[in-house]
Coordinates of N, CA and C in Angstrom, one line a residue:
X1 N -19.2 -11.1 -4.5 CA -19.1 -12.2 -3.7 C -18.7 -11.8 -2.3
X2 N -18.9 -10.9 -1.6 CA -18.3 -10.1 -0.8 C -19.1 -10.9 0.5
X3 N -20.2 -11.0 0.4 CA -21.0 -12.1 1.8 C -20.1 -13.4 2.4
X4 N -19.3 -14.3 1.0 CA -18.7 -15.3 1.3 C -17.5 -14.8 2.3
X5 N -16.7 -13.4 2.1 CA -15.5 -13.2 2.6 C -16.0 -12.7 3.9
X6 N -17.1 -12.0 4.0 CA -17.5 -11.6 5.1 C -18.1 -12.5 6.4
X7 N -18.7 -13.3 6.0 CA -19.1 -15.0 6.5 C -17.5 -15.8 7.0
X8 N -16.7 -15.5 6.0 CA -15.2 -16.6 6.3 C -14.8 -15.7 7.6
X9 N -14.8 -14.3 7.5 CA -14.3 -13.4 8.6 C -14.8 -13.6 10.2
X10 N -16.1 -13.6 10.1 CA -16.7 -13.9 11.1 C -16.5 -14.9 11.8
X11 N -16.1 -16.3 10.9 CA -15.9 -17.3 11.7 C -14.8 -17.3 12.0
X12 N -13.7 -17.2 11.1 CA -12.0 -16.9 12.0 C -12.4 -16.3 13.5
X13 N -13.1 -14.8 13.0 CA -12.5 -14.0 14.4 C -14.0 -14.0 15.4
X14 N -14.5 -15.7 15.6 CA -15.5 -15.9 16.4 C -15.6 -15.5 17.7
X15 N -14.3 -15.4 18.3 CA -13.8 -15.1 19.7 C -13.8 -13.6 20.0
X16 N -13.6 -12.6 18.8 CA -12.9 -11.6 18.4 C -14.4 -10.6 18.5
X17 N -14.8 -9.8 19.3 CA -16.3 -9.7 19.5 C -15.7 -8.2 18.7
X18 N -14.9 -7.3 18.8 CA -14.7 -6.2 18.3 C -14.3 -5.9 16.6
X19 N -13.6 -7.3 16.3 CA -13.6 -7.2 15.0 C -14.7 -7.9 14.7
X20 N -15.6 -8.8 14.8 CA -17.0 -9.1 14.5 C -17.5 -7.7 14.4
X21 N -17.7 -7.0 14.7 CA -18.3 -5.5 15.1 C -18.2 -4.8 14.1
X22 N -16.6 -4.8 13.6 CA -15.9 -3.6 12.4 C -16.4 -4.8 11.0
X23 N -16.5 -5.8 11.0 CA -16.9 -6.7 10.1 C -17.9 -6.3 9.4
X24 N -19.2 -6.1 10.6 CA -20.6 -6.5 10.1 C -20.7 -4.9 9.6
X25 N -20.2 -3.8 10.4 CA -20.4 -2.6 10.5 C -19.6 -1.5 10.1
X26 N -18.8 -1.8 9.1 CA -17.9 -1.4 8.3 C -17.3 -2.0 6.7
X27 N -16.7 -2.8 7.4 CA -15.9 -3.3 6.0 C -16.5 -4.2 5.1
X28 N -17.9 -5.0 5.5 CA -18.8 -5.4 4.7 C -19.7 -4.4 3.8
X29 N -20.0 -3.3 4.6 CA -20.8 -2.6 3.7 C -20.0 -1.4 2.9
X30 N -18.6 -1.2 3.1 CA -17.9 -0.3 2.0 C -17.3 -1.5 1.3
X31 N -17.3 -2.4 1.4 CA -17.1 -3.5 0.0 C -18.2 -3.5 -0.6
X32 N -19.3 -4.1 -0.1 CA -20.5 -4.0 -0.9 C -20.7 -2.9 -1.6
X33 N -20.5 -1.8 -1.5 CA -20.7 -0.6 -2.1 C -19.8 -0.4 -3.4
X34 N -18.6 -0.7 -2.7 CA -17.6 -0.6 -4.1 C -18.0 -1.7 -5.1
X35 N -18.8 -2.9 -4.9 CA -19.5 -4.1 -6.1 C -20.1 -3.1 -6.6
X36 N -21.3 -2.5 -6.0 CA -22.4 -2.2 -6.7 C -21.7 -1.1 -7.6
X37 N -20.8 -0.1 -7.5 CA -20.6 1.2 -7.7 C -19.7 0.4 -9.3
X38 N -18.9 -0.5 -9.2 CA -18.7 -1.1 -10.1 C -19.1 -1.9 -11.1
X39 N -20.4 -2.8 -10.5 CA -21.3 -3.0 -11.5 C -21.9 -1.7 -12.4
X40 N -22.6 -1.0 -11.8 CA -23.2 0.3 -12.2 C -22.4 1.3 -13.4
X41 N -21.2 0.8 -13.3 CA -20.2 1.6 -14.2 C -20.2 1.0 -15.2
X42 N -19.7 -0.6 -15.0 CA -19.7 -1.9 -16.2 C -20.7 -1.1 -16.7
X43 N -22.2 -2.0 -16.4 CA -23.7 -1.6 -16.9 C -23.4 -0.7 -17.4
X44 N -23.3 0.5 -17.0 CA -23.4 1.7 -17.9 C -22.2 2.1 -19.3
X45 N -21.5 1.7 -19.4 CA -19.9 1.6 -20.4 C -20.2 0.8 -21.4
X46 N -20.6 -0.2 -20.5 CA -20.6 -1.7 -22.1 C -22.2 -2.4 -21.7
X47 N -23.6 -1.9 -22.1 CA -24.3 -2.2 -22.1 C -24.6 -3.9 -22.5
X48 N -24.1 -3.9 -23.5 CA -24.2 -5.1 -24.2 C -23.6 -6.4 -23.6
X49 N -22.8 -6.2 -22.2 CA -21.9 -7.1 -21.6 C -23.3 -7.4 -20.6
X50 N -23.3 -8.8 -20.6 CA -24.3 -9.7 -19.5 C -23.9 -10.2 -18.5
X51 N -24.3 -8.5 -17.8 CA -23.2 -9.0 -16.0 C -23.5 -10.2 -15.4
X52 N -24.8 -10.4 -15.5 CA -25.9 -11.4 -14.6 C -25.2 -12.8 -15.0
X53 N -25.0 -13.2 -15.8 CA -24.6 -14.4 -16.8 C -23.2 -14.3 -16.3
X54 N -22.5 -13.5 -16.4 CA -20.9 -13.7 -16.4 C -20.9 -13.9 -14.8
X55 N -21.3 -13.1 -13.8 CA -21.0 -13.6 -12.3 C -22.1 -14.1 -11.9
X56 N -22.9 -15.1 -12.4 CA -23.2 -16.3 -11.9 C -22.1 -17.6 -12.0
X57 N -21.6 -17.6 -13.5 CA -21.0 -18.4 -13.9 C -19.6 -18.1 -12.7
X58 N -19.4 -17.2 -12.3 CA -18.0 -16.6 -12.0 C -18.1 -17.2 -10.5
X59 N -19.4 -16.7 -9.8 CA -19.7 -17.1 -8.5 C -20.0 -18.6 -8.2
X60 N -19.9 -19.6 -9.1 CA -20.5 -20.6 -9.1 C -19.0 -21.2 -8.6
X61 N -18.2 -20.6 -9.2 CA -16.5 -20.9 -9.4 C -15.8 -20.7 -8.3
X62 N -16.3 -19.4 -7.8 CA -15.4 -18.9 -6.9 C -16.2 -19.0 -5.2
X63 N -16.9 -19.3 -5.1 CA -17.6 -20.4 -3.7 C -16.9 -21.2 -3.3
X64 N -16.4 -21.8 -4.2 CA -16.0 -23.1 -3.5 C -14.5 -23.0 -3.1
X65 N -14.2 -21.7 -3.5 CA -12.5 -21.6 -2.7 C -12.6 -20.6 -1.6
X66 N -13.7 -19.8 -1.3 CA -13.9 -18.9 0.0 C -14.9 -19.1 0.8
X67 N -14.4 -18.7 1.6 CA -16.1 -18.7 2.8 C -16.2 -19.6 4.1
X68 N -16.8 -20.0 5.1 CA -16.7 -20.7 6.0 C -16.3 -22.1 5.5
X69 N -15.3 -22.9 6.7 CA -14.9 -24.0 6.2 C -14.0 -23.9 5.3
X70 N -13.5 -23.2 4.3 CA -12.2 -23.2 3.2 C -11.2 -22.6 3.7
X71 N -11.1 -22.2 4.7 CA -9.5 -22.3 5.8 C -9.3 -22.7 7.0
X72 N -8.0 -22.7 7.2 CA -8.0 -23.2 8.0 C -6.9 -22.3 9.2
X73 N -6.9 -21.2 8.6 CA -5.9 -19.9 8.7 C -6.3 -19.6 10.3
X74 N -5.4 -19.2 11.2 CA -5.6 -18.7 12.4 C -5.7 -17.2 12.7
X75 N -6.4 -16.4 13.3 CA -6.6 -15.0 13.4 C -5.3 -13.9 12.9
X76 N -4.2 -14.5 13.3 CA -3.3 -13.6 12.7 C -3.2 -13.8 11.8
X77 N -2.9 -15.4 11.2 CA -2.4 -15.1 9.7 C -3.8 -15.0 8.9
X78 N -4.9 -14.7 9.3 CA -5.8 -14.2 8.5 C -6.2 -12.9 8.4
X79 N -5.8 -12.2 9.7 CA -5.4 -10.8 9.4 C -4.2 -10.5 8.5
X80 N -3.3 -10.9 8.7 CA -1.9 -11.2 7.4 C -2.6 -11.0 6.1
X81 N -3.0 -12.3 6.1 CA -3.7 -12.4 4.4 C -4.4 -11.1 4.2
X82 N -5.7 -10.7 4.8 CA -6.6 -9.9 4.6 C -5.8 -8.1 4.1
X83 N -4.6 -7.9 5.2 CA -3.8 -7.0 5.2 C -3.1 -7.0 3.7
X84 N -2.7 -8.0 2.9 CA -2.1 -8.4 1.6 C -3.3 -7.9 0.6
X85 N -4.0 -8.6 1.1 CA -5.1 -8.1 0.0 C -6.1 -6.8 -0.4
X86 N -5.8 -6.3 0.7 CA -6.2 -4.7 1.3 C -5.5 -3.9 0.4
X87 N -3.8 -4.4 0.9 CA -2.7 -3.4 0.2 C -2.3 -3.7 -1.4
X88 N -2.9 -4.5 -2.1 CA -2.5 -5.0 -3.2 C -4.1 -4.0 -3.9
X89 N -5.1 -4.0 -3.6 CA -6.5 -3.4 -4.0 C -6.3 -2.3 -3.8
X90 N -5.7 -1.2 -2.9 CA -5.6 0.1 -2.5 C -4.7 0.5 -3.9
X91 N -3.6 -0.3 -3.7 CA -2.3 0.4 -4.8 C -3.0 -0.1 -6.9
X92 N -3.7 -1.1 -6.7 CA -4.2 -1.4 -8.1 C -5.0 0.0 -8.1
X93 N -5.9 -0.3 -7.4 CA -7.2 1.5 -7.7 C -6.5 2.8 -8.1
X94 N -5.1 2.5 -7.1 CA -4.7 4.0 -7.6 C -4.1 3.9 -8.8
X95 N -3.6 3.0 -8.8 CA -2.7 2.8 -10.3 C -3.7 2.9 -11.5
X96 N -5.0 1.8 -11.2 CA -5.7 2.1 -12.4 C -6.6 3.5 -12.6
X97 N -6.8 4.0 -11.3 CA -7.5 5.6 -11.8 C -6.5 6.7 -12.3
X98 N -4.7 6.6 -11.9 CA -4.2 7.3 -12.6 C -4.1 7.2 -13.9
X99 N -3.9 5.6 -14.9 CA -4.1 5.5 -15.4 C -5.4 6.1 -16.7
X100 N -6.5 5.7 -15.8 CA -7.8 6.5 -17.0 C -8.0 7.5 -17.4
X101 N -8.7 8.2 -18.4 CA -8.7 9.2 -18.9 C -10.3 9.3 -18.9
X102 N -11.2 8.7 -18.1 CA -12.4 8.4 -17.3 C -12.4 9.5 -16.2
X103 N -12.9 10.9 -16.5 CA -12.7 11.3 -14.6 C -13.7 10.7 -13.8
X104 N -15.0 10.0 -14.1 CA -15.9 9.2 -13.3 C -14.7 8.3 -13.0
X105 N -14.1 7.3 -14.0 CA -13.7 6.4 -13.4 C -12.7 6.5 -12.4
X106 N -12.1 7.4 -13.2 CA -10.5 7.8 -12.1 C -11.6 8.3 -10.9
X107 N -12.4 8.9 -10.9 CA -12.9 9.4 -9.3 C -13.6 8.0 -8.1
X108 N -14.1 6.8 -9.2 CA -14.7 5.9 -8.3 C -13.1 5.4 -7.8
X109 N -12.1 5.2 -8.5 CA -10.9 4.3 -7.7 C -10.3 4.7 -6.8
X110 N -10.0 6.3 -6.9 CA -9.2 6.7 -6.1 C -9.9 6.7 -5.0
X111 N -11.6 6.7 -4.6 CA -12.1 6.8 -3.5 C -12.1 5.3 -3.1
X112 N -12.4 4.2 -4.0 CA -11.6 3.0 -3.6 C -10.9 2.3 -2.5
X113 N -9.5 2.9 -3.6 CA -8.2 2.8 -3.1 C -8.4 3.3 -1.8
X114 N -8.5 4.7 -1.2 CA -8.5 5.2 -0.3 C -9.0 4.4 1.3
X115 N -10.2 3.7 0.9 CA -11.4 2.9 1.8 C -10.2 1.2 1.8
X116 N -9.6 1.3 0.6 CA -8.7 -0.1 0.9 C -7.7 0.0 2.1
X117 N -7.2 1.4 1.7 CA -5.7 1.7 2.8 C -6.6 1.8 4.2
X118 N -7.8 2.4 4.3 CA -8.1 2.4 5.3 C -8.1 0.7 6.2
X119 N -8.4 -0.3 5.5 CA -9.0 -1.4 5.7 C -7.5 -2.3 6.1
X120 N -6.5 -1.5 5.5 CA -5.1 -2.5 5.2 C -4.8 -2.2 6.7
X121 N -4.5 -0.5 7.6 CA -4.4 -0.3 8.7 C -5.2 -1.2 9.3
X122 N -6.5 -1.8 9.7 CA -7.4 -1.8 10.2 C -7.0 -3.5 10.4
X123 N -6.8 -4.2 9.4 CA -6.1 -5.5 9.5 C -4.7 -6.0 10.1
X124 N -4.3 -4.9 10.0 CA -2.8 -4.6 10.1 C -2.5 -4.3 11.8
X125 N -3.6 -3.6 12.3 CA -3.7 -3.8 13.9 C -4.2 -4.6 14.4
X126 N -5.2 -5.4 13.6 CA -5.9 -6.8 13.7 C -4.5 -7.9 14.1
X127 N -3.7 -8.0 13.1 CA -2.8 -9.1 13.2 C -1.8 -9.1 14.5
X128 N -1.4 -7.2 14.7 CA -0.2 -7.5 15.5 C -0.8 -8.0 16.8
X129 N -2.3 -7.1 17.0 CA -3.2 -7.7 18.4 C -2.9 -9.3 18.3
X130 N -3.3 -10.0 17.6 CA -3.5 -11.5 17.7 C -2.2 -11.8 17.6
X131 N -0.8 -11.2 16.8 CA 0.3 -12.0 16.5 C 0.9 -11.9 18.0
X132 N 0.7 -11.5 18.9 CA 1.3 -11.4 20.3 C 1.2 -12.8 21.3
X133 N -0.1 -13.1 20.7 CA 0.0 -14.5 21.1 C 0.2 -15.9 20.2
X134 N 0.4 -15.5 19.3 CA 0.2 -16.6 18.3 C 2.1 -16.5 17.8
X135 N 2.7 -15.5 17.6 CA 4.0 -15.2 17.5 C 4.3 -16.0 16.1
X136 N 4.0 -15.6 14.9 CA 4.0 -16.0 13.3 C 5.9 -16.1 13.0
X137 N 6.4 -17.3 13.3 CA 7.9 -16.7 12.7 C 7.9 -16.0 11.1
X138 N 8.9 -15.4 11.2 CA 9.3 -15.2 9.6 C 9.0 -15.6 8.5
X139 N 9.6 -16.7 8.6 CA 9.5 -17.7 7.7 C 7.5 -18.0 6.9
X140 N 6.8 -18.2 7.9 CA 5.4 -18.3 7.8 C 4.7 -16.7 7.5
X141 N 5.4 -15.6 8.1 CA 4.8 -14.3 7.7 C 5.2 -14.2 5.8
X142 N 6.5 -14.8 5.2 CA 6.9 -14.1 4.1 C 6.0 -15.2 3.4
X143 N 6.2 -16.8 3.7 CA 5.0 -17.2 3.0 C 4.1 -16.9 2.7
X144 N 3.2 -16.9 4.1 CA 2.0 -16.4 3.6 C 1.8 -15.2 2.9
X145 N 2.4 -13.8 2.9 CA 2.5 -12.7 1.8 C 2.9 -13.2 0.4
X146 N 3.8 -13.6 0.3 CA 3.6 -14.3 -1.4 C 2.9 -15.4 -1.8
X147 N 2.3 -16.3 -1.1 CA 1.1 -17.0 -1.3 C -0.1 -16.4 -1.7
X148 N -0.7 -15.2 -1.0 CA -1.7 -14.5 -0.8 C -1.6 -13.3 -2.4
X149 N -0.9 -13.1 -2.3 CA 0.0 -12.3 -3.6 C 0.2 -12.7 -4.8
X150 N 0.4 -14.2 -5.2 CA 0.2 -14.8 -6.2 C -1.1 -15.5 -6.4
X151 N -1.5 -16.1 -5.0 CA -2.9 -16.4 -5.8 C -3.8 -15.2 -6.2
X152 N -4.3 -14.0 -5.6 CA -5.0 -13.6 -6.0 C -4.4 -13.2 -7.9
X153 N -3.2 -12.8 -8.3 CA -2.9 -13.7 -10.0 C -3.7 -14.7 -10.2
X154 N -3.5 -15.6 -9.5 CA -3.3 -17.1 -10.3 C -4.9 -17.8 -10.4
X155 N -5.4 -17.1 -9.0 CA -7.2 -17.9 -9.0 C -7.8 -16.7 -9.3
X156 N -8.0 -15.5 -8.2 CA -9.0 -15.0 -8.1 C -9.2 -14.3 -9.3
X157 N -8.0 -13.1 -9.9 CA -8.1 -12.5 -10.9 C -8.4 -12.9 -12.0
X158 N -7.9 -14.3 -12.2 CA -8.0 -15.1 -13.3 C -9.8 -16.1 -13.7
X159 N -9.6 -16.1 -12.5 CA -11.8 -16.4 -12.6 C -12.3 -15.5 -12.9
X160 N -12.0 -14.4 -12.6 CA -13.0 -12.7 -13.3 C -12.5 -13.0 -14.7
X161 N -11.5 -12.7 -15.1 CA -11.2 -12.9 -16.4 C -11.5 -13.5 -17.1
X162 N -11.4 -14.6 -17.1 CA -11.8 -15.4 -17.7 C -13.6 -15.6 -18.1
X163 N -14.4 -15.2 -17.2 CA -16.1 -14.6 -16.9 C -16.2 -13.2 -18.0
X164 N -15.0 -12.8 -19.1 CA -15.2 -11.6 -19.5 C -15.3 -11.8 -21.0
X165 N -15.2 -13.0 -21.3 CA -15.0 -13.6 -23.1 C -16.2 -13.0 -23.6
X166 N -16.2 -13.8 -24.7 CA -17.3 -13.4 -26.2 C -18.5 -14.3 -25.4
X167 N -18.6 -14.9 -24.6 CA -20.0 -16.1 -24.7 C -20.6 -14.9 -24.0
X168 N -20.2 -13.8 -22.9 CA -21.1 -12.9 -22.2 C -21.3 -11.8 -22.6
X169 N -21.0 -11.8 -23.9 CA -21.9 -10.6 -24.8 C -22.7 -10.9 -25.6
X170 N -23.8 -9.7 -25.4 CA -25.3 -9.7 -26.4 C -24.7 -9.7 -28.0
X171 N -23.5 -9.3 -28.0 CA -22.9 -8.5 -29.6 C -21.2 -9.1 -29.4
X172 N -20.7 -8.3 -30.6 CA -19.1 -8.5 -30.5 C -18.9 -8.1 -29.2
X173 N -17.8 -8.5 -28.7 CA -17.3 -7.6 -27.8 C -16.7 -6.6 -28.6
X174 N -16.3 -5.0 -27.7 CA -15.9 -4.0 -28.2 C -14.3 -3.9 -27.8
X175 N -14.0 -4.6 -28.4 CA -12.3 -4.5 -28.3 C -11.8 -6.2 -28.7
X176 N -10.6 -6.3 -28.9 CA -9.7 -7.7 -29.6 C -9.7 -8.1 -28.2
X177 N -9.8 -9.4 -28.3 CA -9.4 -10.2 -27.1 C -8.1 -11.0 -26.8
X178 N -7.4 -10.9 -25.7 CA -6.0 -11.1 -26.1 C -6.2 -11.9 -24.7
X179 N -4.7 -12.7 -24.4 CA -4.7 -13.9 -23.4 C -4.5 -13.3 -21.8
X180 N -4.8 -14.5 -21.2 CA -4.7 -13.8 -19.7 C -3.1 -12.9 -19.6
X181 N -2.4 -14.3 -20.2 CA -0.9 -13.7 -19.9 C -0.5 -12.2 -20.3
X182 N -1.3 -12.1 -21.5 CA -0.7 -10.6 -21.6 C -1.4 -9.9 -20.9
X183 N -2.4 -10.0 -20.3 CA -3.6 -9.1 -19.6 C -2.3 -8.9 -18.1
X184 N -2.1 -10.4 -17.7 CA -1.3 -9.9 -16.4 C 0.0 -8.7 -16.8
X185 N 1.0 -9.4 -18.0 CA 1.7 -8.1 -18.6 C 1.2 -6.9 -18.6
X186 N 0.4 -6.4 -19.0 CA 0.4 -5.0 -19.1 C -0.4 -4.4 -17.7
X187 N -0.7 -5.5 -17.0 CA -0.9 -4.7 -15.5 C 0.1 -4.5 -15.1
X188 N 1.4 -5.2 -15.1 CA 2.7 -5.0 -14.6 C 3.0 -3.9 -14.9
X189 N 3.1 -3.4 -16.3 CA 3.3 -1.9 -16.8 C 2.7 -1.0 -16.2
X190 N 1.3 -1.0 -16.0 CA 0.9 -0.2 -15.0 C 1.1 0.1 -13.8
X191 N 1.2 -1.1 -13.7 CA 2.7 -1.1 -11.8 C 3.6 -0.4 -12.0
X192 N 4.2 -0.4 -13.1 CA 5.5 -0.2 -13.2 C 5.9 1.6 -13.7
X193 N 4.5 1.9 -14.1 CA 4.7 2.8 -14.8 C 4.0 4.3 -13.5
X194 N 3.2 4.0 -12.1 CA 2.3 4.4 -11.8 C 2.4 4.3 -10.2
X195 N 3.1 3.0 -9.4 CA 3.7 3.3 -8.3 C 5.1 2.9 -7.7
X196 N 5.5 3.6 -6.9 CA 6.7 3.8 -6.5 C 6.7 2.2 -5.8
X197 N 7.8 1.5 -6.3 CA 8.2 0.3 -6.0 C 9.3 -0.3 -5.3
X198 N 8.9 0.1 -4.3 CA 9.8 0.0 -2.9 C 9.8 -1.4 -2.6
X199 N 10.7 -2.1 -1.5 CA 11.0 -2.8 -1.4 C 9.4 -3.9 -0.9
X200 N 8.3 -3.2 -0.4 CA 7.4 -3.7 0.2 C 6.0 -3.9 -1.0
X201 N 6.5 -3.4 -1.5 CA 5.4 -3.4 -2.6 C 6.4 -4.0 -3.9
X202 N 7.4 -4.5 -4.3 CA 7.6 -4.8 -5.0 C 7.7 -6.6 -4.7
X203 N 7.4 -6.5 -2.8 CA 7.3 -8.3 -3.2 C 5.7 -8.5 -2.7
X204 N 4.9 -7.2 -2.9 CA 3.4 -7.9 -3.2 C 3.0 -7.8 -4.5
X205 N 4.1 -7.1 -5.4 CA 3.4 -6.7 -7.1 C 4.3 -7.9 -7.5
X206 N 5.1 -8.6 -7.3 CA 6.1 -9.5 -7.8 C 5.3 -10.2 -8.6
X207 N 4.5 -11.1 -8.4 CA 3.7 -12.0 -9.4 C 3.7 -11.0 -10.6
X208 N 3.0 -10.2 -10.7 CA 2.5 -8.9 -11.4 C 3.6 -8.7 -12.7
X209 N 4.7 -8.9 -11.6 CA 6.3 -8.0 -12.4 C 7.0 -9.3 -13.2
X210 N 6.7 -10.7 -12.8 CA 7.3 -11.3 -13.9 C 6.2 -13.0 -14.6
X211 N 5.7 -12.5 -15.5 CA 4.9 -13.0 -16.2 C 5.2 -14.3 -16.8
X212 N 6.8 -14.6 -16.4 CA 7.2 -16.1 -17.0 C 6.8 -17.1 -16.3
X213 N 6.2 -16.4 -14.7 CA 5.9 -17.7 -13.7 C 4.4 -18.0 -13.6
X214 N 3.9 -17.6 -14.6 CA 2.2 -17.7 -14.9 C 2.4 -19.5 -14.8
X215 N 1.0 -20.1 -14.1 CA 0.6 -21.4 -14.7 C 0.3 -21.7 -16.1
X216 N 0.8 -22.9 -16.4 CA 0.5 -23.3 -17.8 C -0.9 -23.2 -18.0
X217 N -1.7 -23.2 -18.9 CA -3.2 -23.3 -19.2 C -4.0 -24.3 -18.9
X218 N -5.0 -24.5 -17.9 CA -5.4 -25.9 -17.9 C -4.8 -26.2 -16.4
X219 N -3.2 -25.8 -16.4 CA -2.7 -26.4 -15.1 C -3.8 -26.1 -13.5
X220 N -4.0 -26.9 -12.7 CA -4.2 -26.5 -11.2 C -3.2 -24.9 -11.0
X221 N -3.7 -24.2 -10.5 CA -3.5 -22.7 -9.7 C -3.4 -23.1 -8.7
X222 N -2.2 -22.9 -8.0 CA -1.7 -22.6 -6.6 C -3.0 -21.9 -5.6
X223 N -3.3 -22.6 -4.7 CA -4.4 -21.8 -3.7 C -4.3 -20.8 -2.8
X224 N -5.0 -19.9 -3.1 CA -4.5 -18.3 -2.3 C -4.7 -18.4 -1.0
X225 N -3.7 -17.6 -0.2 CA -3.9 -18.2 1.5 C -4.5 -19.3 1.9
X226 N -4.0 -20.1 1.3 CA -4.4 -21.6 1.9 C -5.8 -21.9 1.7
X227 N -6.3 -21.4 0.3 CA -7.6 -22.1 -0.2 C -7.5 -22.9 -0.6
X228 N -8.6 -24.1 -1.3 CA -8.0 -25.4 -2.2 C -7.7 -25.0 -3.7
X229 N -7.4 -25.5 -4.8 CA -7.1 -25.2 -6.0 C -8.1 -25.7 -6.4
X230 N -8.1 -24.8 -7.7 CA -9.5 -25.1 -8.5 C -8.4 -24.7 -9.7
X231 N -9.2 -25.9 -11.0 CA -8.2 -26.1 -12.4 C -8.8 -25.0 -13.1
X232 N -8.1 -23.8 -13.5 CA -8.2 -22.7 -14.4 C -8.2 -23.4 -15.3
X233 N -9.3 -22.9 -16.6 CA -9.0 -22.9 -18.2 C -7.9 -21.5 -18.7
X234 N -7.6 -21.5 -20.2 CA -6.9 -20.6 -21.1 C -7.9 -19.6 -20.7
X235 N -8.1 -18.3 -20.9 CA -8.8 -17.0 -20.7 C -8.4 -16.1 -21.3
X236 N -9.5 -15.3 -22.2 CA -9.2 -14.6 -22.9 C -9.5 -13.2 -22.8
X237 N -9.9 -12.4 -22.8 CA -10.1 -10.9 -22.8 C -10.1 -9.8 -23.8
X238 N -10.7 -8.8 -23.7 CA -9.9 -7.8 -24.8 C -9.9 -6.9 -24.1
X239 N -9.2 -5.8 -24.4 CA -8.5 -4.8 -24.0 C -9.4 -3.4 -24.4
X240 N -9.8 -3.0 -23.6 CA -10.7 -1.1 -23.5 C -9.8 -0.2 -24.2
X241 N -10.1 0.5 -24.8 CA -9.4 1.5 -25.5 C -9.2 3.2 -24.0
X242 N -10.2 2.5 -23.2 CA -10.1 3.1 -21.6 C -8.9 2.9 -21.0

């Protein structure tokens, strides 16, 4: 879904002729690359899983909380946001390619991860350029990092997940399926087990690290950087022996 965020981008920074530039001619097309390089792995691992079927259903979902018109965020705090979600994707890739015992896989994340950090700088000069005139107090910079930081929990991760049950396989699925909540649990372990958890990364892994403040099932999800909320179902998953 990478067109929608690249479309939302464009119109934030309409004024912004140089980040329009790094948009269309960078950070669109090494995102796009990392979809395809990750479909292509799926496909190839778990044959029997029906990508086409699961992110239609998934994209159908997740439109209507990104893309032009679904914020209303001003150039800094959208460089903010974008900078959160850079730094939260850079540190998961590395976490999860140390994790694997995949060296394909461990090789696609860590080159990943790498293109995220790049991207996190790249926003991250984006913001202070614009926070100069816009001057974000405190108060609104820590918001929006834990806003940004729990939704991608609470919506974004949780609509993939949930697009991954028994209805989108040809066959059983190849592993027990177990609930979102524990799914967010044992990423925390992998946080926990895989990067150094400093003061700055422990309040963008925070959602991550305590699993009692998940939404009930069914409940409205909190909207990420100021998207609308969209009502999550229960979600289920199973677990790779990867």
């Amino acid at each position: 879904a990478i067109p929608l965020h690249a479309n939302a981008l464009l119109g934030v920074f309409s004024d912004d002729h140089d980040m329009q530039h790094w948009v269309e001619q960078a950070w669109w097309p090494v995102k796009s690359a990392h979809a395809r390089e990750i479909r292509a792995y799926v496909e190839a691992m778990w044959p029997e899983f029906d990508w086409s079927s699961a992110y239609g259903e998934f994209y159908e979902a997740y439109r209507r909380l990104v893309g032009p018109g679904h914020t209303s965020r001003s150039p800094a705090r959208e460089a903010l946001a974008r900078s959160v979600a850079a730094a939260q994707a850079a540190a998961f890739y590395r976490c999860l390619g140390t994790a694997s015992d995949d060296p394909e896989l461990r090789r696609l994340l860590y080159g990943m991860s790498s293109e995220e950090a790049a991207h996190f700088d790249c926003f991250r000069r984006v913001f202070e350029r614009h926070n100069r005139s816009e001057r974000l107090g405190l108060l609104t910079t820590y918001r929006t990092i834990v806003t940004c930081a729990t939704g991608a929990r609470d919506v974004d991760v949780q609509l993939a997940f949930s697009r991954l049950n028994a209805s989108h396989w040809y066959a059983s699925a190849p592993f027990s399926e177990f609930a979102y909540q524990d799914f967010v649990s044992r990423m925390g372990e992998v946080v926990r087990r895989h990067l150094p958890l400093g003061p700055a990364m422990r309040l963008l892994f925070r959602p991550w690290l305590r699993v009692r403040r998940l939404p009930v099932p069914l409940a409205p999800a909190p909207a990420p950087c100021g998207r609308r909320p969209l009502p999550v179902p229960q979600m289920q998953l199973g677990a790779s022996p990867r």
